[in-house]
Amino acid sequence: MKSYVGQGTPGRNNMILAAGRATFVDDIEREGCLTLVIVRSPHAAAYIEHIDTDRALTVPGVRLIITGNDMVEHGICVQPSGAFDFLDVQLSARYPLAVGKVRYAGEPVAAVVAEDVHAAKAAVRAIEISYDVLKPLLTVEDALSSDAPVIEEGWRDNLMIDWRFEQGDVETAMNTATEVTEGRLTCGRIAATPLEPRGIIADWDRWNQTLTVWASTQGPHVLRTQLAGVLGLDDSQVRVIQPHVGGAFGSKIPMFPEDVLTTWASMQTGVPVRFIEERNEYLQAGGHSRDIACNYRVAFDKIGKLRALDVVLDANLGAPSTFAGYLMAIVTAGCIPGSYVVPTVRVKLRGAVTNLGPWQAYRGYGKEASTFFLERILDEVARRTGVDRADVRRRNFVQPDQFPYQLASGWIMDSGNYSGTLDLALELIGADSFSKRRTAAAREGRLLGLGIAHELTPEGSARPGSLLGGTDSTTVRISPRGHITVLTGVTSPGSGNETGLAQIVADELGADIEKVRIIQGDTQSCPHGNGNYSSRSLTIGGASARLAAGDIRRKLEAVAARMLDVPIDSLRFHRGSVTSSSASTPTSIEALAGEVYRNPHGVNMEGLEPNLESTRSYKMPNVHHQRERTGMYNQYPTWSFAAAACVVEVDPSTGATRVVELALAHDCGVIVNPTLAEAQLHGAIMQGVGAALYEEISYDEDASLENFSLREYTLPSAREWFPVKLGHCSTPSPYTHQGMKGVGESGISAPTAAIAAAIENALEGINPTRPVVLTTAPFTPTRVWEAIQEAHR
């Protein structure tokens, strides 16, 4: 009996998206809808001396102008949430508009609501704001200096995060080690850059006292509760609907200042209000990630076995906002030393606020930074010892029989066979024959290099004290005619999980998948859920769907056994047909549903409730939040992983690098839909390449953004595409239904380190006594060229 799970079923939304018939936020029309436009600070650090809106209010079509003073007067303030009891984090409440001072260029200072975007922008130009400009803090070192001004009022200093943990005696291990080396590695600041920027439409019904919101969001239920809390409404008064979402990659998880302003403006005006973000706004104020450096010391022996690792992480968090991107730095720290057994570890995380743009979630969520740091350190160990890069990794990997394995941070890895993915990646790239390929290219004047990296991707984040607690709910119901509806708390920003959910439910019920309809993204109809983040939709949402479908399956079995007069264990459900080895006459799910609803008092329904509906919730067993009782804290229940191997070509005269091909061997346990999993990996790989070679948010000395459009913030396109070879291994998780792990964040972390290693490998003949070493991503032509010149010195 063939299951749907494991088949490459095409994505259910493919046709509607390809045909251009999907409905996004900006496609929604509400009668009389006004437009909200934000006035943003041109300065990174300044006191607001005066805001004059008199002239702007005379612009035809202007209906409302909002300033920070209005937010204070009406108590519209976002309170902090999600604190941890095991580390020190400074948090503060945030108004949606700046009050008294601005802390980054692009911070919302005022909002204009008008009849159309042209009137709104005319009013924006008419608003007069005077600032007392201050000198901005650009770096972690600036922010933590003894004479630095405090950016956040009421804070003791600019150190937002201070987390330290240690396993063993690091200093003794360093002093007694055969080899010790040190260095500094840096990840550049990047942005998620989804195809569709943020957008929201709010419609306040003053007669029913209800607020309906359409939002390009990953978490409708989370947004509903957050908005209701800020606006002083009951959750039941707010309905959030998620239309189609044109990509998110983590950047649409939280509630933004513009969400609060748009909904409050609708309540004030009594008519619908929309905010649609422009690309320049997104790049400036929509949130960045990965601006983090690693200062390390590593001790090892002559065969490359790691003995101790001492890491200090400096995270430039920018200015705090209503979203909690700073948590990515905690994930970076918590994942060290990742895939490797290191007896002695010390990690210190310093997360400082500065006058750069705020951090915001992005695919990888800090794991990609720890991967980059660890893989670069392993390459340095290989260089120092002369041991093959792959062998260094094999000698230090956590072994399959060591799981579950606890990291120095206390986080618990569920399962894995790391060498298996590395071996497969090397096979896919043709590592054994690469030297011949490289020699042939050299005869043509081309420099090729081969690099490898291993990534670890914990998924399904469950954070205490927040609305992202790592659980989810699903309702499954069957109609009197046998049609199946699945209402789920998980959502899809374009990832295709609606197809995977249909596969899981169809298999559990033994139903025809064409009879299964998935409904997501509506807080009025769907049970409460955490939405989409941390690759949790199938491991957690799919598990709750399977539980609910299982409840219905058992009722169907009871009715079928009575109707056919056969033992329950003789029944076989397949594609909607119900047969028994003990009876010659089959029945169907449709007939069973008809019996349940049409004959609730009949003999086949005695002792059974007359419905086919179940709502179930699920939470992972490998989550530990009761530290005070158990001594354990773990927020990631499953740990996917992958190995990448890539070939690059480098032009030493310019430093330009081209990826020739890349192989990725991935392990996410049991795969529900290989086609969609591979599609996720293809996209993630290209985002990893973007972070390695093309993308970097940059600021000038006044902390003003230098990348206002996609002309300056360069994303890889179809021109930069290259052959990708994918391979799959499978070490099922012991903690999930069917052994599934997440896949959505995988594939983005390993390419950056693999490309760095490949570039160095291509250039290793430049100066045999002084190798080219890359320590800062992205590896732009300028940085590669400068590294070549350094090797020549």
mmCIF file of N, CA, C and O in Angstrom, residues 73-124:
data_model
loop_
_atom_site.group_PDB
_atom_site.id
_atom_site.type_symbol
_atom_site.label_atom_id
_atom_site.label_comp_id
_atom_site.label_asym_id
_atom_site.label_seq_id
_atom_site.Cartn_x
_atom_site.Cartn_y
_atom_site.Cartn_z
ATOM 1 N N GLU A 73 0.235 59.637 24.527
ATOM 2 C CA GLU A 73 -1.050 60.095 25.063
ATOM 3 C C GLU A 73 -2.068 58.964 25.149
ATOM 4 O O GLU A 73 -2.830 58.859 26.115
ATOM 5 N N HIS A 74 -2.065 58.095 24.153
ATOM 6 C CA HIS A 74 -3.063 57.025 24.100
ATOM 7 C C HIS A 74 -2.526 55.696 24.639
ATOM 8 O O HIS A 74 -3.238 54.687 24.603
ATOM 9 N N GLY A 75 -1.303 55.695 25.129
ATOM 10 C CA GLY A 75 -0.746 54.487 25.720
ATOM 11 C C GLY A 75 -0.516 53.362 24.730
ATOM 12 O O GLY A 75 -0.612 52.183 25.092
ATOM 13 N N ILE A 76 -0.196 53.711 23.491
ATOM 14 C CA ILE A 76 0.053 52.698 22.463
ATOM 15 C C ILE A 76 1.533 52.326 22.509
ATOM 16 O O ILE A 76 2.382 52.970 21.898
ATOM 17 N N CYS A 77 1.829 51.279 23.260
ATOM 18 C CA CYS A 77 3.214 50.919 23.548
ATOM 19 C C CYS A 77 3.365 49.398 23.519
ATOM 20 O O CYS A 77 2.482 48.668 23.983
ATOM 21 N N VAL A 78 4.474 48.927 22.972
ATOM 22 C CA VAL A 78 4.739 47.497 22.859
ATOM 23 C C VAL A 78 5.655 47.088 24.008
ATOM 24 O O VAL A 78 6.777 47.597 24.126
ATOM 25 N N GLN A 79 5.171 46.175 24.827
ATOM 26 C CA GLN A 79 5.947 45.724 25.969
ATOM 27 C C GLN A 79 6.914 44.604 25.562
ATOM 28 O O GLN A 79 6.625 43.826 24.656
ATOM 29 N N PRO A 80 8.061 44.498 26.231
ATOM 30 C CA PRO A 80 9.016 43.425 25.900
ATOM 31 C C PRO A 80 8.493 42.074 26.346
ATOM 32 O O PRO A 80 7.653 41.978 27.246
ATOM 33 N N SER A 81 8.981 41.033 25.696
ATOM 34 C CA SER A 81 8.569 39.680 26.079
ATOM 35 C C SER A 81 9.703 38.710 25.784
ATOM 36 O O SER A 81 10.651 39.035 25.073
ATOM 37 N N GLY A 82 9.575 37.508 26.311
ATOM 38 C CA GLY A 82 10.507 36.437 25.983
ATOM 39 C C GLY A 82 11.847 36.517 26.684
ATOM 40 O O GLY A 82 12.871 36.163 26.129
ATOM 41 N N ALA A 83 11.877 36.980 27.925
ATOM 42 C CA ALA A 83 13.145 37.043 28.654
ATOM 43 C C ALA A 83 13.591 35.636 29.041
ATOM 44 O O ALA A 83 12.803 34.704 29.132
ATOM 45 N N PHE A 84 14.874 35.484 29.291
ATOM 46 C CA PHE A 84 15.438 34.195 29.678
ATOM 47 C C PHE A 84 15.948 34.283 31.104
ATOM 48 O O PHE A 84 16.457 35.312 31.533
ATOM 49 N N ASP A 85 15.849 33.152 31.794
ATOM 50 C CA ASP A 85 16.327 33.157 33.174
ATOM 51 C C ASP A 85 17.790 32.737 33.277
ATOM 52 O O ASP A 85 18.366 32.749 34.357
ATOM 53 N N PHE A 86 18.404 32.364 32.152
ATOM 54 C CA PHE A 86 19.781 31.890 32.218
ATOM 55 C C PHE A 86 20.781 32.873 31.622
ATOM 56 O O PHE A 86 21.965 32.567 31.528
ATOM 57 N N LEU A 87 20.337 34.040 31.194
ATOM 58 C CA LEU A 87 21.275 35.039 30.734
ATOM 59 C C LEU A 87 20.676 36.423 30.948
ATOM 60 O O LEU A 87 19.468 36.587 31.110
ATOM 61 N N ASP A 88 21.548 37.398 30.917
ATOM 62 C CA ASP A 88 21.155 38.772 31.216
ATOM 63 C C ASP A 88 20.852 39.495 29.915
ATOM 64 O O ASP A 88 21.723 39.669 29.064
ATOM 65 N N VAL A 89 19.592 39.920 29.753
ATOM 66 C CA VAL A 89 19.180 40.680 28.572
ATOM 67 C C VAL A 89 18.484 41.949 29.042
ATOM 68 O O VAL A 89 17.535 41.898 29.828
ATOM 69 N N GLN A 90 18.955 43.093 28.562
ATOM 70 C CA GLN A 90 18.272 44.356 28.843
ATOM 71 C C GLN A 90 17.181 44.568 27.788
ATOM 72 O O GLN A 90 17.449 44.514 26.588
ATOM 73 N N LEU A 91 15.969 44.804 28.252
ATOM 74 C CA LEU A 91 14.833 45.017 27.366
ATOM 75 C C LEU A 91 14.094 46.272 27.786
ATOM 76 O O LEU A 91 14.214 46.731 28.926
ATOM 77 N N SER A 92 13.318 46.823 26.862
ATOM 78 C CA SER A 92 12.530 48.002 27.198
ATOM 79 C C SER A 92 11.298 48.064 26.317
ATOM 80 O O SER A 92 11.263 47.464 25.237
ATOM 81 N N ALA A 93 10.291 48.774 26.793
ATOM 82 C CA ALA A 93 9.076 48.978 26.006
ATOM 83 C C ALA A 93 9.381 49.894 24.821
ATOM 84 O O ALA A 93 10.282 50.737 24.883
ATOM 85 N N ARG A 94 8.605 49.735 23.750
ATOM 86 C CA ARG A 94 8.858 50.499 22.527
ATOM 87 C C ARG A 94 7.569 51.117 22.033
ATOM 88 O O ARG A 94 6.536 50.465 21.922
ATOM 89 N N TYR A 95 7.616 52.404 21.736
ATOM 90 C CA TYR A 95 6.516 53.057 21.040
ATOM 91 C C TYR A 95 6.685 52.842 19.536
ATOM 92 O O TYR A 95 7.815 52.778 19.028
ATOM 93 N N PRO A 96 5.575 52.740 18.796
ATOM 94 C CA PRO A 96 5.682 52.545 17.347
ATOM 95 C C PRO A 96 6.333 53.719 16.615
ATOM 96 O O PRO A 96 6.851 53.543 15.512
ATOM 97 N N LEU A 97 6.288 54.901 17.215
ATOM 98 C CA LEU A 97 6.947 56.084 16.661
ATOM 99 C C LEU A 97 7.944 56.616 17.681
ATOM 100 O O LEU A 97 7.739 56.505 18.889
ATOM 101 N N ALA A 98 9.031 57.176 17.172
ATOM 102 C CA ALA A 98 10.070 57.694 18.057
ATOM 103 C C ALA A 98 9.505 58.758 18.993
ATOM 104 O O ALA A 98 8.728 59.621 18.579
ATOM 105 N N VAL A 99 9.929 58.679 20.233
ATOM 106 C CA VAL A 99 9.515 59.651 21.245
ATOM 107 C C VAL A 99 10.770 60.279 21.832
ATOM 108 O O VAL A 99 11.575 59.616 22.470
ATOM 109 N N GLY A 100 10.974 61.574 21.575
ATOM 110 C CA GLY A 100 12.093 62.295 22.169
ATOM 111 C C GLY A 100 13.390 62.187 21.393
ATOM 112 O O GLY A 100 14.113 63.168 21.249
ATOM 113 N N LYS A 101 13.711 60.999 20.885
ATOM 114 C CA LYS A 101 14.967 60.820 20.158
ATOM 115 C C LYS A 101 14.809 59.714 19.125
ATOM 116 O O LYS A 101 13.940 58.849 19.243
ATOM 117 N N VAL A 102 15.670 59.753 18.122
ATOM 118 C CA VAL A 102 15.736 58.670 17.142
ATOM 119 C C VAL A 102 17.042 57.925 17.347
ATOM 120 O O VAL A 102 18.046 58.502 17.769
ATOM 121 N N ARG A 103 17.013 56.618 16.995
ATOM 122 C CA ARG A 103 18.152 55.750 17.317
ATOM 123 C C ARG A 103 18.744 55.066 16.095
ATOM 124 O O ARG A 103 19.754 54.397 16.197
ATOM 125 N N TYR A 104 18.111 55.222 14.932
ATOM 126 C CA TYR A 104 18.694 54.704 13.687
ATOM 127 C C TYR A 104 18.055 55.418 12.503
ATOM 128 O O TYR A 104 16.910 55.883 12.590
ATOM 129 N N ALA A 105 18.798 55.525 11.429
ATOM 130 C CA ALA A 105 18.270 56.150 10.226
ATOM 131 C C ALA A 105 17.187 55.253 9.647
ATOM 132 O O ALA A 105 17.416 54.073 9.400
ATOM 133 N N GLY A 106 16.002 55.836 9.460
ATOM 134 C CA GLY A 106 14.863 55.063 9.000
ATOM 135 C C GLY A 106 13.856 54.767 10.080
ATOM 136 O O GLY A 106 12.782 54.221 9.801
ATOM 137 N N GLU A 107 14.166 55.130 11.333
ATOM 138 C CA GLU A 107 13.203 54.890 12.407
ATOM 139 C C GLU A 107 11.938 55.715 12.157
ATOM 140 O O GLU A 107 12.005 56.898 11.828
ATOM 141 N N PRO A 108 10.736 55.122 12.316
ATOM 142 C CA PRO A 108 9.494 55.878 12.136
ATOM 143 C C PRO A 108 9.376 57.022 13.142
ATOM 144 O O PRO A 108 9.543 56.818 14.348
ATOM 145 N N VAL A 109 9.109 58.205 12.616
ATOM 146 C CA VAL A 109 8.972 59.400 13.450
ATOM 147 C C VAL A 109 7.536 59.910 13.438
ATOM 148 O O VAL A 109 7.040 60.436 14.432
ATOM 149 N N ALA A 110 6.863 59.779 12.319
ATOM 150 C CA ALA A 110 5.471 60.201 12.181
ATOM 151 C C ALA A 110 4.822 59.357 11.099
ATOM 152 O O ALA A 110 5.501 58.665 10.326
ATOM 153 N N ALA A 111 3.497 59.381 11.065
ATOM 154 C CA ALA A 111 2.756 58.654 10.041
ATOM 155 C C ALA A 111 1.658 59.540 9.488
ATOM 156 O O ALA A 111 0.994 60.262 10.239
ATOM 157 N N VAL A 112 1.477 59.497 8.185
ATOM 158 C CA VAL A 112 0.428 60.264 7.504
ATOM 159 C C VAL A 112 -0.596 59.293 6.941
ATOM 160 O O VAL A 112 -0.239 58.305 6.291
ATOM 161 N N VAL A 113 -1.868 59.585 7.179
ATOM 162 C CA VAL A 113 -2.958 58.790 6.628
ATOM 163 C C VAL A 113 -3.744 59.687 5.685
ATOM 164 O O VAL A 113 -4.241 60.747 6.091
ATOM 165 N N ALA A 114 -3.851 59.269 4.432
ATOM 166 C CA ALA A 114 -4.491 60.107 3.423
ATOM 167 C C ALA A 114 -5.303 59.236 2.471
ATOM 168 O O ALA A 114 -5.253 58.008 2.514
ATOM 169 N N GLU A 115 -6.021 59.919 1.574
ATOM 170 C CA GLU A 115 -6.926 59.212 0.664
ATOM 171 C C GLU A 115 -6.182 58.408 -0.396
ATOM 172 O O GLU A 115 -6.730 57.447 -0.943
ATOM 173 N N ASP A 116 -4.969 58.792 -0.706
ATOM 174 C CA ASP A 116 -4.157 58.001 -1.629
ATOM 175 C C ASP A 116 -2.688 58.240 -1.312
ATOM 176 O O ASP A 116 -2.325 59.119 -0.527
ATOM 177 N N VAL A 117 -1.826 57.450 -1.953
ATOM 178 C CA VAL A 117 -0.414 57.509 -1.641
ATOM 179 C C VAL A 117 0.202 58.840 -2.063
ATOM 180 O O VAL A 117 1.155 59.330 -1.423
ATOM 181 N N HIS A 118 -0.326 59.449 -3.115
ATOM 182 C CA HIS A 118 0.230 60.720 -3.579
ATOM 183 C C HIS A 118 -0.010 61.830 -2.563
ATOM 184 O O HIS A 118 0.894 62.628 -2.261
ATOM 185 N N ALA A 119 -1.231 61.892 -2.024
ATOM 186 C CA ALA A 119 -1.526 62.892 -0.997
ATOM 187 C C ALA A 119 -0.700 62.630 0.252
ATOM 188 O O ALA A 119 -0.182 63.569 0.885
ATOM 189 N N ALA A 120 -0.558 61.358 0.607
ATOM 190 C CA ALA A 120 0.213 61.020 1.806
ATOM 191 C C ALA A 120 1.658 61.448 1.661
ATOM 192 O O ALA A 120 2.249 62.022 2.586
ATOM 193 N N LYS A 121 2.255 61.201 0.502
ATOM 194 C CA LYS A 121 3.653 61.567 0.311
ATOM 195 C C LYS A 121 3.830 63.080 0.221
ATOM 196 O O LYS A 121 4.863 63.614 0.665
ATOM 197 N N ALA A 122 2.842 63.770 -0.319
ATOM 198 C CA ALA A 122 2.906 65.239 -0.330
ATOM 199 C C ALA A 122 2.890 65.779 1.090
ATOM 200 O O ALA A 122 3.620 66.726 1.420
ATOM 201 N N ALA A 123 2.079 65.172 1.954
ATOM 202 C CA ALA A 123 2.035 65.595 3.352
ATOM 203 C C ALA A 123 3.325 65.262 4.077
ATOM 204 O O ALA A 123 3.798 66.043 4.921
ATOM 205 N N VAL A 124 3.919 64.121 3.750
ATOM 206 C CA VAL A 124 5.208 63.758 4.360
ATOM 207 C C VAL A 124 6.245 64.834 4.063
ATOM 208 O O VAL A 124 7.009 65.260 4.943
#
